[in-house]
Structure formats: structure tokens, C-alpha cells
JSON list of C-alpha atoms in Angstrom, two decimals:
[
{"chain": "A", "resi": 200, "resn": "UNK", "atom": "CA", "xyz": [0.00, 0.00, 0.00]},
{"chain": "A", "resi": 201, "resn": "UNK", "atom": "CA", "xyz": [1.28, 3.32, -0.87]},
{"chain": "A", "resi": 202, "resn": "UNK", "atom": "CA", "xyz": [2.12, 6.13, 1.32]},
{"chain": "A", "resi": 203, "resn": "UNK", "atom": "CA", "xyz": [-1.17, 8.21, -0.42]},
{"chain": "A", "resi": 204, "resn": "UNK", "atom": "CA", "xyz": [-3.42, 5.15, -0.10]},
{"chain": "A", "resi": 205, "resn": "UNK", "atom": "CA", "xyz": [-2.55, 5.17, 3.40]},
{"chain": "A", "resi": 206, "resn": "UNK", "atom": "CA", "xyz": [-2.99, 8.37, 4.12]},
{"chain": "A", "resi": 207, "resn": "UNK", "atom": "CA", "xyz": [-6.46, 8.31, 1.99]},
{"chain": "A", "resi": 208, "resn": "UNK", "atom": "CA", "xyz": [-7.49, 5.35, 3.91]},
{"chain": "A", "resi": 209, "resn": "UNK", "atom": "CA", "xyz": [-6.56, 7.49, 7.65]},
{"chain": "A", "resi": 210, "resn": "UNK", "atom": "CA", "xyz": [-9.06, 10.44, 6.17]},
{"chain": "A", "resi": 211, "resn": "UNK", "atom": "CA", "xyz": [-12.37, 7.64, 5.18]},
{"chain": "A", "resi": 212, "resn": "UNK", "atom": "CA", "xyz": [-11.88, 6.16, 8.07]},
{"chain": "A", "resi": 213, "resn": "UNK", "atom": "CA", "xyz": [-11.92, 8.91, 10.55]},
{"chain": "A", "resi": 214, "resn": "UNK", "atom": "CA", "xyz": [-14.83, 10.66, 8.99]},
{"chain": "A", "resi": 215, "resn": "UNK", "atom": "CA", "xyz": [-17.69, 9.59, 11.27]},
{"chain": "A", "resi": 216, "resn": "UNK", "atom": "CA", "xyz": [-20.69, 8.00, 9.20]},
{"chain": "A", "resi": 217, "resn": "UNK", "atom": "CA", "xyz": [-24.28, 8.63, 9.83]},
{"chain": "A", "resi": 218, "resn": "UNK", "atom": "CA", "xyz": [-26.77, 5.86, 9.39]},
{"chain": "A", "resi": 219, "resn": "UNK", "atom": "CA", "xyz": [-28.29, 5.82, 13.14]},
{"chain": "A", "resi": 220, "resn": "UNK", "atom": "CA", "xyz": [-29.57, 8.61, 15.58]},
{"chain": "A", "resi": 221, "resn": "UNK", "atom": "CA", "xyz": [-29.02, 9.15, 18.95]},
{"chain": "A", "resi": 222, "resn": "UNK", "atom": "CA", "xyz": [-30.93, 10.99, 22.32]},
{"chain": "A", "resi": 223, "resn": "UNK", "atom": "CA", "xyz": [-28.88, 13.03, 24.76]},
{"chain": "A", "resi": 224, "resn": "UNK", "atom": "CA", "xyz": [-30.08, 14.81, 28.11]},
{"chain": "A", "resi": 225, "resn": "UNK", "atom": "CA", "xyz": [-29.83, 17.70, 29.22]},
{"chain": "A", "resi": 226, "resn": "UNK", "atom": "CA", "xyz": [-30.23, 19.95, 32.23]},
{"chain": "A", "resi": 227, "resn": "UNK", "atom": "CA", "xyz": [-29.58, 23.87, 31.74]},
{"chain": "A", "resi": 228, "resn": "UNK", "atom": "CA", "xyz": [-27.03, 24.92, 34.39]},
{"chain": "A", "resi": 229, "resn": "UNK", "atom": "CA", "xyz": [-28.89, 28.70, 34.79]},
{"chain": "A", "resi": 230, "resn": "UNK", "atom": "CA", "xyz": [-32.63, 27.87, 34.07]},
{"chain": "A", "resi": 231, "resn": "UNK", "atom": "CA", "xyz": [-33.17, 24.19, 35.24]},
{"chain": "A", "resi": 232, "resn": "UNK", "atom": "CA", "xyz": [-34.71, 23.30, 32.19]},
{"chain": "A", "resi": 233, "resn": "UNK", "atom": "CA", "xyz": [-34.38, 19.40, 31.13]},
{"chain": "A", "resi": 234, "resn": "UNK", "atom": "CA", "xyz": [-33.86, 19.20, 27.33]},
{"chain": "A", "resi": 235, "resn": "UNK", "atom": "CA", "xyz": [-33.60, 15.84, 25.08]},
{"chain": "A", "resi": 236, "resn": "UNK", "atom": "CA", "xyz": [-32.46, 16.36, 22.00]},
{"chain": "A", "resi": 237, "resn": "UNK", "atom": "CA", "xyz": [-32.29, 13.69, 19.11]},
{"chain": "A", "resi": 238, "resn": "UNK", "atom": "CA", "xyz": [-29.93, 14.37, 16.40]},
{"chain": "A", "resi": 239, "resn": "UNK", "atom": "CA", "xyz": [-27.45, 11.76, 13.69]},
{"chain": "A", "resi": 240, "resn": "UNK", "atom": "CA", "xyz": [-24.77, 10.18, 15.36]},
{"chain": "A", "resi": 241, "resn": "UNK", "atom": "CA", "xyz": [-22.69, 11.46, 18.49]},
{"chain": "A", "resi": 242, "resn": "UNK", "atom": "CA", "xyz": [-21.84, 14.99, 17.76]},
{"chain": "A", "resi": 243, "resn": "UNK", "atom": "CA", "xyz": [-19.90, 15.19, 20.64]},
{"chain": "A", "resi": 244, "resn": "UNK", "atom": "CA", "xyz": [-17.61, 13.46, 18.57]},
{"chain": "A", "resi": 245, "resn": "UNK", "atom": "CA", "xyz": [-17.35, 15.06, 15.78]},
{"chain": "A", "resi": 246, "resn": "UNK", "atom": "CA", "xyz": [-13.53, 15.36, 14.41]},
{"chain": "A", "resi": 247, "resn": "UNK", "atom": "CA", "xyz": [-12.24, 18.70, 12.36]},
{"chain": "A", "resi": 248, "resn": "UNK", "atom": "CA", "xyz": [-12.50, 17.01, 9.23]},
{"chain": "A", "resi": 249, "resn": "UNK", "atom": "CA", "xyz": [-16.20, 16.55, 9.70]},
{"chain": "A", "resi": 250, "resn": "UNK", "atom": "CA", "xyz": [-16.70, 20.21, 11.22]},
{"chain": "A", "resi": 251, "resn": "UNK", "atom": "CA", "xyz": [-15.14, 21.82, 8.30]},
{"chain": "A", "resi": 252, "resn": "UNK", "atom": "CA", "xyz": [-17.31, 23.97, 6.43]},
{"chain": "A", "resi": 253, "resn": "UNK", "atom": "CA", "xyz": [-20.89, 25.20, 7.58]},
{"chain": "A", "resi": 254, "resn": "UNK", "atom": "CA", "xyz": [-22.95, 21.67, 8.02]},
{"chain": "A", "resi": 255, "resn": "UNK", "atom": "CA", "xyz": [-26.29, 21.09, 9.61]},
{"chain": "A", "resi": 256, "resn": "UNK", "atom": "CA", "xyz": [-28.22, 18.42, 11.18]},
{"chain": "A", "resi": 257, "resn": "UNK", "atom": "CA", "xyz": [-31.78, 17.49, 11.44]},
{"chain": "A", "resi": 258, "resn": "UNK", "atom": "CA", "xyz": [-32.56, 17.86, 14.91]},
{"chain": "A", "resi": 259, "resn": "UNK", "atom": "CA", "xyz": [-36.16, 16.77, 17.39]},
{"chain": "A", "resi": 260, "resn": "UNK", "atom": "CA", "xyz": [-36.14, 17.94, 20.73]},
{"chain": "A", "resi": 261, "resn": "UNK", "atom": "CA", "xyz": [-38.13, 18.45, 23.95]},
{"chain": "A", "resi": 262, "resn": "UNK", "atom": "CA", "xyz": [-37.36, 21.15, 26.05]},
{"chain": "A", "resi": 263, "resn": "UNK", "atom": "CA", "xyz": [-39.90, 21.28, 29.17]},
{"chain": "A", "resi": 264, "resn": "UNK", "atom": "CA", "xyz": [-42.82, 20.44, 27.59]},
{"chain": "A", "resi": 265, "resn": "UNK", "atom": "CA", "xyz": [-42.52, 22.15, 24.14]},
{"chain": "A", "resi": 266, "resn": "UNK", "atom": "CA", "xyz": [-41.45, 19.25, 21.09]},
{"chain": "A", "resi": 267, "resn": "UNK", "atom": "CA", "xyz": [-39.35, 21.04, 18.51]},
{"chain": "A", "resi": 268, "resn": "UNK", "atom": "CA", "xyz": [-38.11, 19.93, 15.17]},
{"chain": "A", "resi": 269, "resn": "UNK", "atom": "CA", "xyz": [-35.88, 21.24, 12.39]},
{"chain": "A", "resi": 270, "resn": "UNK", "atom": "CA", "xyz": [-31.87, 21.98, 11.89]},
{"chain": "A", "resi": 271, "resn": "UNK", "atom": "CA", "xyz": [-29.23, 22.87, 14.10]},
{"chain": "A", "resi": 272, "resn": "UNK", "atom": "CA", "xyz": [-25.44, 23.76, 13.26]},
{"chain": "A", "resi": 273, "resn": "UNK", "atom": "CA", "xyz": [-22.76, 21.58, 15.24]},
{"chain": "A", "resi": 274, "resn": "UNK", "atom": "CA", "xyz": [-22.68, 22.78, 19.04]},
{"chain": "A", "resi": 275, "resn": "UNK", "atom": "CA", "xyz": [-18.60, 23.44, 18.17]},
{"chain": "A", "resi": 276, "resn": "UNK", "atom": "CA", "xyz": [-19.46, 26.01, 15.07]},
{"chain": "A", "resi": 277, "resn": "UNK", "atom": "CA", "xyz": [-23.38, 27.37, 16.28]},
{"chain": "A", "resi": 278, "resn": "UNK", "atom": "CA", "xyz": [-23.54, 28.83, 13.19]},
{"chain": "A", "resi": 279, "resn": "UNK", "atom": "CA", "xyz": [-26.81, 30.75, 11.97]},
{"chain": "A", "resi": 280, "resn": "UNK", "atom": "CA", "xyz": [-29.08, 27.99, 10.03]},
{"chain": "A", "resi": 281, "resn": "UNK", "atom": "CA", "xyz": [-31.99, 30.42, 8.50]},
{"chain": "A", "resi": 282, "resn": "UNK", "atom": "CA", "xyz": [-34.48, 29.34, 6.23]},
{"chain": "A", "resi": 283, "resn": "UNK", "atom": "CA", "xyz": [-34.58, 25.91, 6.36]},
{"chain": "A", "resi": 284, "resn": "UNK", "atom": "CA", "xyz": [-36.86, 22.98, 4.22]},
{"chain": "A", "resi": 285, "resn": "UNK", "atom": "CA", "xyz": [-37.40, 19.12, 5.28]},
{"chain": "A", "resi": 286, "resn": "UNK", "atom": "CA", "xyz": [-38.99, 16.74, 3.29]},
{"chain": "A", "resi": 287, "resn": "UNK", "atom": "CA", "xyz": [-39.85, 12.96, 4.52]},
{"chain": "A", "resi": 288, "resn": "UNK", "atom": "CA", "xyz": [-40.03, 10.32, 1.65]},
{"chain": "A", "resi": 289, "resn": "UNK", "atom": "CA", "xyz": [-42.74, 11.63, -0.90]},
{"chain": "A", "resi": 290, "resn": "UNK", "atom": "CA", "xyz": [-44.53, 13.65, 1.48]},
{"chain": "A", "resi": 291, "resn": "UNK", "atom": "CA", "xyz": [-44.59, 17.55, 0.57]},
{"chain": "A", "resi": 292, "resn": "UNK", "atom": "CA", "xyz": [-41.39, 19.36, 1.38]},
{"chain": "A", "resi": 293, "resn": "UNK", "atom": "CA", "xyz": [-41.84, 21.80, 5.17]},
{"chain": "A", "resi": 294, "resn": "UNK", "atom": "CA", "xyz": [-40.35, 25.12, 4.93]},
{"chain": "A", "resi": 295, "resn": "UNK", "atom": "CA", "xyz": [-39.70, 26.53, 8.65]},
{"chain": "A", "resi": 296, "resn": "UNK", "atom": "CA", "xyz": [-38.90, 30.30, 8.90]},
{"chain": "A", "resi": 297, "resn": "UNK", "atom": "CA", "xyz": [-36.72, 31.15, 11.77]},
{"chain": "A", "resi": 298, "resn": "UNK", "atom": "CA", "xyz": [-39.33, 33.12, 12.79]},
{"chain": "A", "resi": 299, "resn": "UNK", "atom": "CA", "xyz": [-40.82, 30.02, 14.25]},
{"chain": "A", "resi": 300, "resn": "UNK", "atom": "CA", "xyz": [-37.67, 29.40, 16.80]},
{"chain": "A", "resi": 301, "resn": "UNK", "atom": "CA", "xyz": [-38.66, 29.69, 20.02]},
{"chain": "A", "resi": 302, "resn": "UNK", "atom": "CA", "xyz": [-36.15, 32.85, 21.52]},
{"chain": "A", "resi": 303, "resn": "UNK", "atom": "CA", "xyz": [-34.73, 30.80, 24.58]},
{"chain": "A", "resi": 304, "resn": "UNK", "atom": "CA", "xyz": [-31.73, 32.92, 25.56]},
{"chain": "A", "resi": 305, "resn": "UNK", "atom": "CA", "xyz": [-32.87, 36.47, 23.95]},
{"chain": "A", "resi": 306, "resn": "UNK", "atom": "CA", "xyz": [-28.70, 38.10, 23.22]},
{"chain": "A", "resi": 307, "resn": "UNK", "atom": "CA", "xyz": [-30.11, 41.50, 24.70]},
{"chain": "A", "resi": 308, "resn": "UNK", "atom": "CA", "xyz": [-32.69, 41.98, 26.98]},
{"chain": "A", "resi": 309, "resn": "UNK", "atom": "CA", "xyz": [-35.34, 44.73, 27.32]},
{"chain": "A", "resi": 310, "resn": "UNK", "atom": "CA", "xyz": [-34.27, 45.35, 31.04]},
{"chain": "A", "resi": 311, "resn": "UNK", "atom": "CA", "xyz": [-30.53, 45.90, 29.40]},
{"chain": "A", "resi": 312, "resn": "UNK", "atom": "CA", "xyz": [-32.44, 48.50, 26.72]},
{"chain": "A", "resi": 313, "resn": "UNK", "atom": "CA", "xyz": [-34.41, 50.60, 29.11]},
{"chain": "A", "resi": 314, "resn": "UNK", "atom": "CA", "xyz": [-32.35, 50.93, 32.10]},
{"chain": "A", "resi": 315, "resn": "UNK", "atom": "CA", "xyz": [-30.05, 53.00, 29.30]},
{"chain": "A", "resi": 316, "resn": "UNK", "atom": "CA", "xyz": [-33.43, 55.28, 28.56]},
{"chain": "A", "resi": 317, "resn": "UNK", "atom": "CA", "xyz": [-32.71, 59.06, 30.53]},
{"chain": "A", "resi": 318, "resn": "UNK", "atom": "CA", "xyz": [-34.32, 59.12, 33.87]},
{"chain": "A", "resi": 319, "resn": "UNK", "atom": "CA", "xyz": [-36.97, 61.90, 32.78]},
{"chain": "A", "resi": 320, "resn": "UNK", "atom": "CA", "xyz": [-38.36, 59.74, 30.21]},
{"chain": "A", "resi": 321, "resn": "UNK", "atom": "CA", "xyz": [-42.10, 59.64, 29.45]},
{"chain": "A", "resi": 322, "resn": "UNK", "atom": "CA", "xyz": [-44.05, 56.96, 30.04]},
{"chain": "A", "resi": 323, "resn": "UNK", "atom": "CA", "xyz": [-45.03, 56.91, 26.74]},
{"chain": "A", "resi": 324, "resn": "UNK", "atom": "CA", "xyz": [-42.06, 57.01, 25.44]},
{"chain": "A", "resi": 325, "resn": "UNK", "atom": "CA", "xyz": [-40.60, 54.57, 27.22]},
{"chain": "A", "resi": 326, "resn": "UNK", "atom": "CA", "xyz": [-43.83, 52.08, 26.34]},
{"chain": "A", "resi": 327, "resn": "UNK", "atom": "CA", "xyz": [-42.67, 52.52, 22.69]},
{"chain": "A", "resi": 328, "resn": "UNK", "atom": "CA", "xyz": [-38.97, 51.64, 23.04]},
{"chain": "A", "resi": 329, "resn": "UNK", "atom": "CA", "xyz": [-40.08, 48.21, 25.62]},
{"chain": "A", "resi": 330, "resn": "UNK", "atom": "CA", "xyz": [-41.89, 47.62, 22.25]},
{"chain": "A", "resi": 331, "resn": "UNK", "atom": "CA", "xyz": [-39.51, 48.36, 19.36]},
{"chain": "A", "resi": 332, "resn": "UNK", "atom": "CA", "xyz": [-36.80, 46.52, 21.92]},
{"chain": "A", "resi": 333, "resn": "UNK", "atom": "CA", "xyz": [-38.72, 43.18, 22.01]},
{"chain": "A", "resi": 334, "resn": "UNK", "atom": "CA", "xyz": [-40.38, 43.10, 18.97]},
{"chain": "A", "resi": 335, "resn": "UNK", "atom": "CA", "xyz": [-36.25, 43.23, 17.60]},
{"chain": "A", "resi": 336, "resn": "UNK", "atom": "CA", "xyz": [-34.39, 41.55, 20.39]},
{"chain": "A", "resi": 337, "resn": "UNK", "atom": "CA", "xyz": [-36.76, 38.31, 19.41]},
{"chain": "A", "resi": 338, "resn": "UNK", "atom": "CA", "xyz": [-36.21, 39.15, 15.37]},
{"chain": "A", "resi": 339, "resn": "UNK", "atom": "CA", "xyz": [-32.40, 39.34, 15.75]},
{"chain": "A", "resi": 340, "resn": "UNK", "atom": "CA", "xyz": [-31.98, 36.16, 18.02]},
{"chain": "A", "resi": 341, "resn": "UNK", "atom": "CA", "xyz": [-34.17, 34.15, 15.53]},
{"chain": "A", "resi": 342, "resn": "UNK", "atom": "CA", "xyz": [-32.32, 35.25, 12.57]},
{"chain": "A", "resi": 343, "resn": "UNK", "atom": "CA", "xyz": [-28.70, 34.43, 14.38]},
{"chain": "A", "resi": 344, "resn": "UNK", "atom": "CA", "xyz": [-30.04, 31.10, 16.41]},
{"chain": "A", "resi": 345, "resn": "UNK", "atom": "CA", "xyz": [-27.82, 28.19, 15.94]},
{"chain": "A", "resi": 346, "resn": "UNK", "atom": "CA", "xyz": [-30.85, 26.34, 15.09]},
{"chain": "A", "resi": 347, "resn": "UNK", "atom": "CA", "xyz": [-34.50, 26.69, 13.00]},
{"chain": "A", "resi": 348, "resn": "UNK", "atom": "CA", "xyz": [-37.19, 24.64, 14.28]},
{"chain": "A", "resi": 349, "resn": "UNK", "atom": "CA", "xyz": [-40.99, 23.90, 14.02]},
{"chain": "A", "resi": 350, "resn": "UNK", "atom": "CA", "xyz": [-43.01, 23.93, 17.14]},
{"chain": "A", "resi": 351, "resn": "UNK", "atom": "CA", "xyz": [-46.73, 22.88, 18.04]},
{"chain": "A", "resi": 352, "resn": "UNK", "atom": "CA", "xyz": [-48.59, 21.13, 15.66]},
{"chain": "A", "resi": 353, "resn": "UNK", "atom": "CA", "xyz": [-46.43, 21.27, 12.90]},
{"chain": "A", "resi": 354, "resn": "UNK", "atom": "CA", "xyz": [-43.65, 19.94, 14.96]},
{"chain": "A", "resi": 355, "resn": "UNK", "atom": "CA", "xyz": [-45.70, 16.80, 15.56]},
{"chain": "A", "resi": 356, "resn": "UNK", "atom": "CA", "xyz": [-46.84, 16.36, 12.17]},
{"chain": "A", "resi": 357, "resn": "UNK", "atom": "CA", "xyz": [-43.57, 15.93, 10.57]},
{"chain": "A", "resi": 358, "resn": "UNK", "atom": "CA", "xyz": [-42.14, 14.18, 13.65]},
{"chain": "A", "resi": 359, "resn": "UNK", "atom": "CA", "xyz": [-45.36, 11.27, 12.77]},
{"chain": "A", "resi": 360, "resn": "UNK", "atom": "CA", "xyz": [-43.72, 11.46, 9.33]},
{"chain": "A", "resi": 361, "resn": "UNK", "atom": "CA", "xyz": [-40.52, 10.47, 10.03]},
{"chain": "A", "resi": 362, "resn": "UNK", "atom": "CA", "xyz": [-41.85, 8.50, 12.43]},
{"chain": "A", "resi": 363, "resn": "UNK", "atom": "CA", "xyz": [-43.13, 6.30, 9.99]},
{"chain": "A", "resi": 364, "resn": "UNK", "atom": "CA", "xyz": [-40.31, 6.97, 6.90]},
{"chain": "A", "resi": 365, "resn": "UNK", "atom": "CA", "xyz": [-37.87, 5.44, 5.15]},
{"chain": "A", "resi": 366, "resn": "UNK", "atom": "CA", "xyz": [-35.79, 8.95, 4.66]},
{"chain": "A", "resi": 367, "resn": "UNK", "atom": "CA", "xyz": [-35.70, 12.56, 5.64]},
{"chain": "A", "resi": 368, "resn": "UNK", "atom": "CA", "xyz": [-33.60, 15.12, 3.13]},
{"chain": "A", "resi": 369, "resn": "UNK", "atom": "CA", "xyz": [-33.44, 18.56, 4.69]},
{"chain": "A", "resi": 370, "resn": "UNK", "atom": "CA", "xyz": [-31.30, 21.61, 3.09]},
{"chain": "A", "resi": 371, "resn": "UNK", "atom": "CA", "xyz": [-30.87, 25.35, 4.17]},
{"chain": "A", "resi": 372, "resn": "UNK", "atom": "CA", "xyz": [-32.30, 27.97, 1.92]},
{"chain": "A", "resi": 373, "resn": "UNK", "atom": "CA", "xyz": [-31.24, 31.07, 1.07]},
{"chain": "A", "resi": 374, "resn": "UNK", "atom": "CA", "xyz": [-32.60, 34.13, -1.52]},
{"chain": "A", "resi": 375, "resn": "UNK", "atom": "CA", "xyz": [-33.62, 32.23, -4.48]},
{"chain": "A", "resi": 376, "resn": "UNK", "atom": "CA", "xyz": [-31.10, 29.18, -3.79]},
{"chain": "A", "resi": 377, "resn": "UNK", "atom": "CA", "xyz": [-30.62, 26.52, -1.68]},
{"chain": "A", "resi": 378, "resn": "UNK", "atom": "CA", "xyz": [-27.15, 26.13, -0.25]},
{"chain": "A", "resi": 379, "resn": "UNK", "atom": "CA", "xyz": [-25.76, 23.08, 1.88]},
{"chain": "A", "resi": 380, "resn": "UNK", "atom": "CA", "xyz": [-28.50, 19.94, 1.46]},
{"chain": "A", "resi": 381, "resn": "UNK", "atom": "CA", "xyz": [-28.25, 16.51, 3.20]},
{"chain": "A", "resi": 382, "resn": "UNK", "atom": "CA", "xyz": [-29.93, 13.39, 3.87]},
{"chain": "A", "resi": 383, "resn": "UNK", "atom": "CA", "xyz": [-30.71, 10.58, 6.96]},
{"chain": "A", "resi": 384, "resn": "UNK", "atom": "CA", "xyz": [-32.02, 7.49, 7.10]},
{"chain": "A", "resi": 385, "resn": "UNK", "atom": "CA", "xyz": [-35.10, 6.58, 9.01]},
{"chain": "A", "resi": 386, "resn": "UNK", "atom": "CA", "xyz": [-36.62, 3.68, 10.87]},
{"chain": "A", "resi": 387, "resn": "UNK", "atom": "CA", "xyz": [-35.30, 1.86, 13.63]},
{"chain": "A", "resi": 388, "resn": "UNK", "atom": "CA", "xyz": [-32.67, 3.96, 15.08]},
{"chain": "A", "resi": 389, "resn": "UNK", "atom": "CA", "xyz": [-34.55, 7.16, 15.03]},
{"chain": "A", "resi": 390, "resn": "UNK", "atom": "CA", "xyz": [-37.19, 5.43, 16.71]},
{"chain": "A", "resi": 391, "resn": "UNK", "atom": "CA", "xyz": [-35.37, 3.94, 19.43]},
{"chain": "A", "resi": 392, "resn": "UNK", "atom": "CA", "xyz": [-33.93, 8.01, 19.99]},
{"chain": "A", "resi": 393, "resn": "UNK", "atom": "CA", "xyz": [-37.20, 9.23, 19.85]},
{"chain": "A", "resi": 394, "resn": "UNK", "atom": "CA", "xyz": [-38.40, 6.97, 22.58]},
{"chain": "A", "resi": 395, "resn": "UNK", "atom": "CA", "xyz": [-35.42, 7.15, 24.85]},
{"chain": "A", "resi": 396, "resn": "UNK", "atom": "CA", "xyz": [-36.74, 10.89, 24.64]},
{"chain": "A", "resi": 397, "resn": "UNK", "atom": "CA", "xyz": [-40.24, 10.46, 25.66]},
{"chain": "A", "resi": 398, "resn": "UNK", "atom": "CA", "xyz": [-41.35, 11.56, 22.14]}
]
């Protein structure tokens, strides 16, 4: 074997492959909120070669008692995911909006706004910057969130699809274009996850 085979052999086999899902727990050290989040692989382990470039993963998770679904970016590189579409087998494709993330750690906080407001501020006026500053606090940490997810209803809905699939392709999406696209299997493994998560 050559010195190049070798080395090409090193890189496949150290790239981690994804063909089953897994569940971990979690427990917010701040809020004391439990979390179980079911995602491909161990991402934990993830090696440079894998982190490279801006890649996403489908992610279903229960925080409290809210189910979520869509994309995250690796916990290593949170990188802003956006737009984002899913599609299950032939089902129809879901497009989630980050405008549907739930804002769980807001990056500025009203309190932090209006305690810089002068002291002989109106009340009016300071009624319309609490406004302005949460209406934008929530719109700025949805479109920077290192994840996009469904919640509610919807999040169920495609959860009973994959549920039931053979294979879930999801993709970011951008201004007229679609930029980095993947694909997971379904079926035993992601069921197994999904019950180890009470899901």
C-alpha cells in the first residue's frame, strides 16, 4: 500500500458516518430546564475534518414540555441555520422560517435597553422603546439562532412522518437558492432516539 493510499485510507476512516440517531439529556445549568435532543450520530464526537465547512443536522427535541423539530449547526461552530426545508419520503417538502424558533436565551434583553433610557423619560415614550426593543431583540436572536425549528402542531406532524419513513432530506435555503443539502435514514434507530426521549 502506498504512502497516499494510506494516508487516503486514515481520512475515510476517521470521517464519522451517519446511518443511526441518537438521544442526549440535558439539564440547563442557569434555568433548570431538562432538554432531550435527538440528532445523527454522536456529535460530541465530531472530528475537524467533519466540522469543516458550515454543516447542519436534522434535529427533534423536547425542552420542558414544548417538542421542537428542524436543523441545528454543530454545538462546536453554532452557526446561523436560517431558512430551512425538510422533506420525509414523498410527502410535501416543510419550509420553517426562523421566525418560528422559540427565543430561549434572547442576546439582549429589554431590562438591558431601558435601564439605558434618561431618567426623565415619558411613560409613553418609554412604552414605545419596551416595544420596538422586544419586537427586535426576538427578530435578531431568531435570525442568528444556531438552530431553526418547528413547534406545536407542525412539529408533531412531521415528527409522525418520520416517524413512519424510510428517509428525511433537509437543506438550508437562502434568496432564491438553496445552499448546503443533506440526507438521513429513518426507521429503527430514530425510533429507538425518539423513545429514549419520551417523544
Amino acid at each position: 500500500m502506498t504512502t497516499a493510499s494510506l494516508l487516503l485510507a486514515g481520512c475515510a476512516t476517521s470521517l464519522p458516518t451517519y446511518d443511526s440517531w441518537s438521544a442526549r439529556r440535558d439539564v440547563d445549568a442557569f434555568t433548570d430546564v431538562a432538554s432531550c435532543r435527538v440528532t445523527l450520530g454522536d456529535l460530541v464526537a465530531l472530528d475537524f475534518y467533519r466540522m469543516r465547512g458550515a454543516h447542519y443536522y436534522p434535529v427533534i427535541e423536547r425542552r420542558g414540555d414544548e417538542v421542537r423539530v428542524g436543523l441545528m449547526s454543530h454545538p462546536a461552530l453554532p452557526l446561523p441555520v436560517g431558512r430551512i426545508q425538510i422533506r420525509v419520503d414523498s410527502h410535501e417538502a416543510w419550509t420553517i422560517d426562523p421566525s418560528e424558533t422559540p427565543v430561549d436565551r434572547p442576546a439582549v434583553t429589554p431590562d438591558q435597553i431601558m435601564a439605558q433610557l434618561p431618567a426623565d423619560a415619558t411613560h409613553e415614550q418609554r412604552a414605545a422603546v419596551e416595544r420596538s426593543v422586544q419586537m427586535m431583540s426576538g427578530t435578531i436572536t431568531q435570525s442568528t439562532s444556531p438552530y431553526t425549528v418547528a413547534t406545536g402542531a407542525r412539529a408533531l406532524e412531521i415528527i409522525d412522518q418520520m416517524r413512519t419513513g424510510q428517509q428525511v432530506i433537509f437543506r438550508t435555503v437562502g434568496a432564491n437558492s438553496a445552499s448546503y443539502a443533506g440526507n438521513a435514514p429513518l426507521g429503527a434507530s430514530f425510533n429507538a432516539a425518539l423513545a429514549s426521549c419520551g417523544i
